[in-house]
Every structure is written in C-alpha cells, then in structure tokens.
mmCIF file of C-alpha atoms in Angstrom:
data_model
loop_
_atom_site.group_PDB
_atom_site.id
_atom_site.type_symbol
_atom_site.label_atom_id
_atom_site.label_comp_id
_atom_site.label_asym_id
_atom_site.label_seq_id
_atom_site.Cartn_x
_atom_site.Cartn_y
_atom_site.Cartn_z
ATOM 1 C CA MET A 82 85.690 24.025 5.450
ATOM 2 C CA VAL A 83 83.600 22.718 8.355
ATOM 3 C CA ILE A 84 84.803 23.515 11.483
ATOM 4 C CA SER A 85 84.395 21.810 14.685
ATOM 5 C CA SER A 86 83.047 23.043 17.837
ATOM 6 C CA ARG A 87 86.367 21.854 19.827
ATOM 7 C CA THR A 88 88.330 23.414 16.947
ATOM 8 C CA ALA A 89 86.324 26.669 17.706
ATOM 9 C CA VAL A 90 86.647 27.041 21.225
ATOM 10 C CA VAL A 91 90.530 26.692 21.098
ATOM 11 C CA LEU A 92 90.794 29.490 18.345
ATOM 12 C CA LEU A 93 88.931 31.473 20.535
ATOM 13 C CA LEU A 94 91.164 30.509 23.643
ATOM 14 C CA VAL A 95 94.463 31.398 21.547
ATOM 15 C CA PHE A 96 92.752 34.467 19.939
ATOM 16 C CA ASN A 97 91.680 35.705 23.685
ATOM 17 C CA VAL A 98 95.513 35.227 24.941
ATOM 18 C CA ALA A 99 96.703 36.790 21.859
ATOM 19 C CA GLN A 100 94.235 40.304 22.828
ATOM 20 C CA GLY A 101 95.466 39.918 26.478
ATOM 21 C CA PHE A 102 91.598 39.394 27.355
ATOM 22 C CA VAL A 103 91.965 36.537 29.551
ATOM 23 C CA ALA A 104 89.929 36.365 32.453
ATOM 24 C CA LYS A 105 91.030 36.086 35.767
ATOM 25 C CA PRO A 106 89.388 33.532 38.004
ATOM 26 C CA GLN A 107 86.375 35.202 40.465
ATOM 27 C CA PRO A 108 87.028 34.484 44.168
ATOM 28 C CA ARG A 109 84.064 32.394 45.123
ATOM 29 C CA CYS A 110 81.147 34.241 46.995
ATOM 30 C CA VAL A 111 80.002 32.318 50.444
ATOM 31 C CA LEU A 112 77.406 33.407 51.912
ATOM 32 C CA ARG A 113 77.876 33.727 55.994
ATOM 33 C CA ARG A 114 74.891 33.588 58.326
ATOM 34 C CA ASP A 115 76.627 35.143 61.427
ATOM 35 C CA ALA A 116 78.048 38.070 59.510
ATOM 36 C CA GLY A 117 75.520 40.796 59.482
ATOM 37 C CA PHE A 118 76.329 44.211 56.942
ATOM 38 C CA GLY A 119 79.955 45.381 58.034
ATOM 39 C CA ALA A 120 80.248 42.548 60.381
ATOM 40 C CA ALA A 121 83.554 41.327 61.366
ATOM 41 C CA THR A 122 83.883 37.530 59.726
ATOM 42 C CA ASN A 123 86.053 35.980 62.008
ATOM 43 C CA ARG A 124 84.320 36.633 65.506
ATOM 44 C CA GLN A 125 80.982 37.090 66.927
ATOM 45 C CA PRO A 126 79.409 40.397 67.074
ATOM 46 C CA GLN A 127 79.654 41.442 70.858
ATOM 47 C CA LYS A 128 76.725 42.669 73.051
ATOM 48 C CA LYS A 129 76.832 46.246 74.352
ATOM 49 C CA LYS A 130 77.743 45.664 78.223
ATOM 50 C CA LYS A 131 75.728 47.639 80.538
ATOM 51 C CA ASP A 132 76.551 50.025 83.255
ATOM 52 C CA ALA A 133 76.725 48.315 86.726
ATOM 53 C CA LYS A 134 75.599 51.170 88.118
ATOM 54 C CA PRO A 135 73.943 54.355 87.362
ATOM 55 C CA LYS A 136 75.966 57.617 86.713
ATOM 56 C CA PRO A 137 75.613 60.303 89.078
ATOM 57 C CA LYS A 138 73.566 63.317 87.876
ATOM 58 C CA PRO A 139 75.421 66.091 87.553
ATOM 59 C CA PRO A 140 75.135 69.057 90.103
ATOM 60 C CA PRO A 141 72.482 70.979 90.635
ATOM 61 C CA GLU A 142 72.431 74.557 91.006
ATOM 62 C CA LEU A 143 69.955 74.462 94.556
ATOM 63 C CA CYS A 144 70.443 71.492 96.607
ATOM 64 C CA PRO A 145 68.136 68.734 96.034
ATOM 65 C CA CYS A 146 67.198 68.563 99.788
ATOM 66 C CA HIS A 147 64.971 71.639 99.412
ATOM 67 C CA SER A 148 66.623 73.269 102.078
ATOM 68 C CA GLY A 149 66.892 76.276 99.294
ATOM 69 C CA LEU A 150 70.422 76.753 99.277
ATOM 70 C CA PRO A 151 73.184 76.243 96.563
ATOM 71 C CA TYR A 152 73.798 72.594 96.444
ATOM 72 C CA ALA A 153 77.638 73.462 96.527
ATOM 73 C CA THR A 154 77.394 75.385 100.109
ATOM 74 C CA CYS A 155 74.699 72.671 101.227
ATOM 75 C CA CYS A 156 74.802 69.093 101.025
ATOM 76 C CA ALA A 157 78.098 68.838 98.385
ATOM 77 C CA GLN A 158 80.394 69.316 101.299
ATOM 78 C CA TYR A 159 79.007 66.194 103.228
ATOM 79 C CA HIS A 160 78.660 64.021 99.603
ATOM 80 C CA ALA A 161 82.704 64.860 99.510
ATOM 81 C CA ASP A 162 82.750 63.431 103.406
ATOM 82 C CA HIS A 163 80.001 61.644 104.951
ATOM 83 C CA THR A 164 82.154 62.131 108.230
ATOM 84 C CA THR A 165 81.589 65.926 108.460
ATOM 85 C CA VAL A 166 77.695 65.527 108.617
ATOM 86 C CA PRO A 167 77.137 67.432 112.032
ATOM 87 C CA ASP A 168 73.443 66.484 112.884
ATOM 88 C CA PRO A 169 71.083 63.847 112.065
ATOM 89 C CA GLU A 170 68.739 66.417 110.360
ATOM 90 C CA SER A 171 71.694 67.215 108.152
ATOM 91 C CA LEU A 172 72.125 63.414 107.521
ATOM 92 C CA LEU A 173 68.416 63.120 106.238
ATOM 93 C CA ARG A 174 68.632 65.832 103.924
ATOM 94 C CA SER A 175 71.776 64.777 102.647
ATOM 95 C CA ARG A 176 70.474 61.040 102.169
ATOM 96 C CA TYR A 177 67.296 62.361 100.415
ATOM 97 C CA ALA A 178 69.813 64.629 97.726
ATOM 98 C CA ALA A 179 71.950 61.662 97.608
ATOM 99 C CA PHE A 180 69.017 59.565 96.396
ATOM 100 C CA SER A 181 67.759 62.263 93.960
ATOM 101 C CA LEU A 182 71.710 62.538 92.470
ATOM 102 C CA MET A 183 72.329 58.838 91.987
ATOM 103 C CA LEU A 184 75.098 58.510 94.998
ATOM 104 C CA PRO A 185 74.934 54.652 95.889
ATOM 105 C CA GLU A 186 78.475 55.254 97.700
ATOM 106 C CA PHE A 187 77.074 58.012 100.165
ATOM 107 C CA LEU A 188 74.159 56.017 100.903
ATOM 108 C CA VAL A 189 76.239 52.804 101.734
ATOM 109 C CA ASP A 190 78.400 55.040 103.821
ATOM 110 C CA THR A 191 75.979 56.521 106.055
ATOM 111 C CA THR A 192 73.894 53.109 106.860
ATOM 112 C CA HIS A 193 74.659 51.832 110.398
ATOM 113 C CA PRO A 194 75.389 48.500 110.423
ATOM 114 C CA ASP A 195 72.447 47.667 112.446
ATOM 115 C CA HIS A 196 69.809 48.310 109.997
ATOM 116 C CA LYS A 197 68.681 45.082 108.361
ATOM 117 C CA ASP A 198 69.637 45.983 105.008
ATOM 118 C CA TYR A 199 73.118 46.921 105.509
ATOM 119 C CA GLY A 200 74.125 43.151 104.727
ATOM 120 C CA SER A 201 76.950 40.756 104.866
ATOM 121 C CA GLY A 202 79.045 41.558 101.728
ATOM 122 C CA THR A 203 81.529 44.073 100.493
ATOM 123 C CA ARG A 204 81.182 47.900 100.313
ATOM 124 C CA ALA A 205 81.283 47.230 96.398
ATOM 125 C CA GLU A 206 78.475 44.543 96.832
ATOM 126 C CA ARG A 207 76.276 46.750 98.937
ATOM 127 C CA VAL A 208 77.054 49.651 96.632
ATOM 128 C CA ALA A 209 76.213 47.797 93.915
ATOM 129 C CA LYS A 210 72.997 46.331 95.206
ATOM 130 C CA MET A 211 71.971 50.468 96.186
ATOM 131 C CA SER A 212 72.330 51.127 93.218
ATOM 132 C CA LYS A 213 69.381 49.014 91.866
ATOM 133 C CA GLY A 214 66.251 51.193 91.082
ATOM 134 C CA LEU A 215 68.027 54.512 91.796
ATOM 135 C CA GLU A 216 67.014 55.520 88.110
ATOM 136 C CA ALA A 217 63.232 54.079 88.328
ATOM 137 C CA SER A 218 62.388 57.353 90.672
ATOM 138 C CA ARG A 219 62.425 61.019 91.019
ATOM 139 C CA PHE A 220 62.434 62.738 94.246
ATOM 140 C CA THR A 221 60.013 65.846 94.171
ATOM 141 C CA ALA A 222 59.851 67.313 97.636
ATOM 142 C CA LEU A 223 61.030 66.754 101.468
ATOM 143 C CA ARG A 224 59.647 67.861 104.631
ATOM 144 C CA VAL A 225 60.670 67.945 107.579
ATOM 145 C CA LYS A 226 57.736 67.685 110.232
ATOM 146 C CA CYS A 227 59.437 66.628 113.919
ATOM 147 C CA GLN A 228 62.089 65.459 116.166
ATOM 148 C CA GLU A 229 62.817 63.652 119.646
ATOM 149 C CA CYS A 230 66.455 63.248 120.698
ATOM 150 C CA LYS A 231 66.265 59.884 122.599
ATOM 151 C CA GLY A 232 69.885 60.490 124.131
ATOM 152 C CA ASP A 233 73.225 62.137 123.017
ATOM 153 C CA ASP A 234 73.974 59.024 120.043
ATOM 154 C CA GLU A 235 70.422 58.386 119.200
ATOM 155 C CA HIS A 236 67.846 60.945 117.250
ATOM 156 C CA GLU A 237 64.671 60.255 115.429
ATOM 157 C CA ILE A 238 62.989 62.564 112.951
ATOM 158 C CA THR A 239 59.302 62.244 111.459
ATOM 159 C CA PHE A 240 59.174 63.033 107.565
ATOM 160 C CA GLU A 241 57.366 63.379 104.201
ATOM 161 C CA ALA A 242 58.843 62.700 100.886
ATOM 162 C CA ASP A 243 57.182 62.794 97.667
ATOM 163 C CA ILE A 244 58.681 60.431 94.963
ATOM 164 C CA GLN A 245 57.602 60.269 91.316
ATOM 165 C CA PRO A 246 58.534 57.571 89.072
ATOM 166 C CA ALA A 247 61.120 58.833 86.516
ATOM 167 C CA LYS A 248 59.215 57.727 83.394
ATOM 168 C CA GLN A 249 56.060 60.204 84.373
ATOM 169 C CA ARG A 250 56.686 63.940 83.214
ATOM 170 C CA GLY A 251 54.643 66.820 83.441
ATOM 171 C CA TYR A 252 50.918 67.259 83.680
ATOM 172 C CA GLY A 253 49.391 64.381 85.313
ATOM 173 C CA ALA A 254 52.159 62.684 86.799
ATOM 174 C CA LYS A 255 51.419 61.188 90.232
ATOM 175 C CA ALA A 256 53.416 61.244 93.229
ATOM 176 C CA VAL A 257 53.723 58.653 96.196
ATOM 177 C CA THR A 258 54.115 60.218 99.181
ATOM 178 C CA LEU A 259 56.026 58.723 101.633
ATOM 179 C CA PHE A 260 55.828 58.878 105.574
ATOM 180 C CA GLU A 261 58.983 57.919 107.624
ATOM 181 C CA ARG A 262 60.222 57.886 110.924
ATOM 182 C CA SER A 263 63.862 57.889 110.327
ATOM 183 C CA VAL A 264 66.449 56.618 113.519
ATOM 184 C CA PHE A 265 69.550 57.839 113.438
ATOM 185 C CA ARG A 266 72.543 56.471 115.645
ATOM 186 C CA ARG A 267 76.030 57.954 116.408
ATOM 187 C CA ARG A 268 78.593 55.458 115.590
ATOM 188 C CA GLU A 269 82.499 56.431 116.341
ATOM 189 C CA GLY A 270 81.469 60.279 116.419
ATOM 190 C CA VAL A 271 79.731 60.010 112.937
ATOM 191 C CA TRP A 272 75.802 60.189 112.788
ATOM 192 C CA LEU A 273 74.555 57.020 110.533
ATOM 193 C CA TYR A 274 70.969 55.889 109.275
ATOM 194 C CA ALA A 275 69.900 53.179 111.737
ATOM 195 C CA GLU A 276 66.372 52.013 110.595
ATOM 196 C CA GLY A 277 62.870 53.768 108.877
ATOM 197 C CA LEU A 278 59.729 52.739 110.440
ATOM 198 C CA ASP A 279 56.783 53.409 108.626
ATOM 199 C CA VAL A 280 54.528 55.945 110.152
ATOM 200 C CA ASN A 281 51.390 54.934 108.020
ATOM 201 C CA ALA A 282 51.975 51.092 109.381
ATOM 202 C CA GLU A 283 52.141 52.108 112.532
ATOM 203 C CA THR A 284 48.562 54.447 112.323
ATOM 204 C CA THR A 285 47.239 51.544 111.134
ATOM 205 C CA LYS A 286 48.041 48.872 113.951
ATOM 206 C CA ALA A 287 47.070 51.672 116.384
ATOM 207 C CA SER A 288 43.702 52.239 115.250
ATOM 208 C CA ARG A 289 42.985 48.555 115.019
#
C-alpha cells in the first residue's frame, strides 16, 4: 500500500497527539537595538547623575591651615560658625583650610559683598560656582609673611601658599607658590575677605 505524503503527515500528527508530544508554539525572539545585557526593555537606560558639588573631605587630625594644632581645636570651630572668627589671620587660615577640605559654603559666607567675585546670584548659586575646581588642587603649605592694620575695620596680610595639582603625587610633583596680599574688612562685626592682590604683579609693575 502506498501512503501519500499528506496522509503520512496527518498520521504523524495524530500519533503525536496520542502520545502527548505536541510541541507548544515558542515565543518569537525579537532583537532590540536599545536593550543591552540586563537592560530593561520598556525604558531607556538612565545616565548616572554627577554631584553638583564635591563632597567635603573627612576632618583631619592636624589642621590644614598648618598651624600645627589639632583641627578640632583650631579651624573646625570657625567652619561650624563663620561669625566666630576673631581676627583677620584666623580668617585667612580658616579659609585656606576650607579650600583644602573643600568647604565652599564657608568660603562663600566669608566673602565680602565688595569682592569682585561675590556675584549677584543666590547663596546656592554662589556655592555651586565656588565648588568648581576645588577638587583639582592640593594645598600643601601656608606661610604668613607680614601684616598691616589699616584701621579698626580693615586689615592686610601678605602670605605665600603652595598649591599642587591633585593628580600629581609623590616624587616629582610640582607645586605652584601663590604670593598674595589679602584685604580683610569687618562688616557688622564679622571679618570677611574683601580683596586679593597679586604681589608678583605689583612687583612687576613697580620694576617697569
């Protein structure tokens, strides 16, 4: 007896049904170009948000102002409340320590409104602006050279500060020395940083 091909297919199907081996239809696999390994298929992958400002460094044992005193009994008290800074030199040292510890709020709060970089925005906007670039430098030394009292509410301090790029470490790291004459003014009983004059620039002008 000759069985046609069509009859053979029907008989095979009946046999499989009787044995319970009918294969269930498999879902169609669709390749999505926007879905990577482990990515959700119903939404686009989200980009990781960067912090708006650098995180403050943990408090050190010795104060970064290079006074040789413990941080807890030196500039920490001023960083907690800038209105308690007693004199211009303490403000100079506490601001230097604030740069080292990346405390932009303190730097903004101790800047006099007369300073050219004070800005006209809100405090939050000024803090965000001050935050830029703090992570790029390491402050390695501070030397107070001389001071001059200009009256009850104004004072000048000339100092040197050594600054290193944060990416440079160990032997061969180059430091840049900043020479500045800072002007401090007292406003409503609180000492504030009013102006920074480049000593190198002044010396160059005088020699011409």
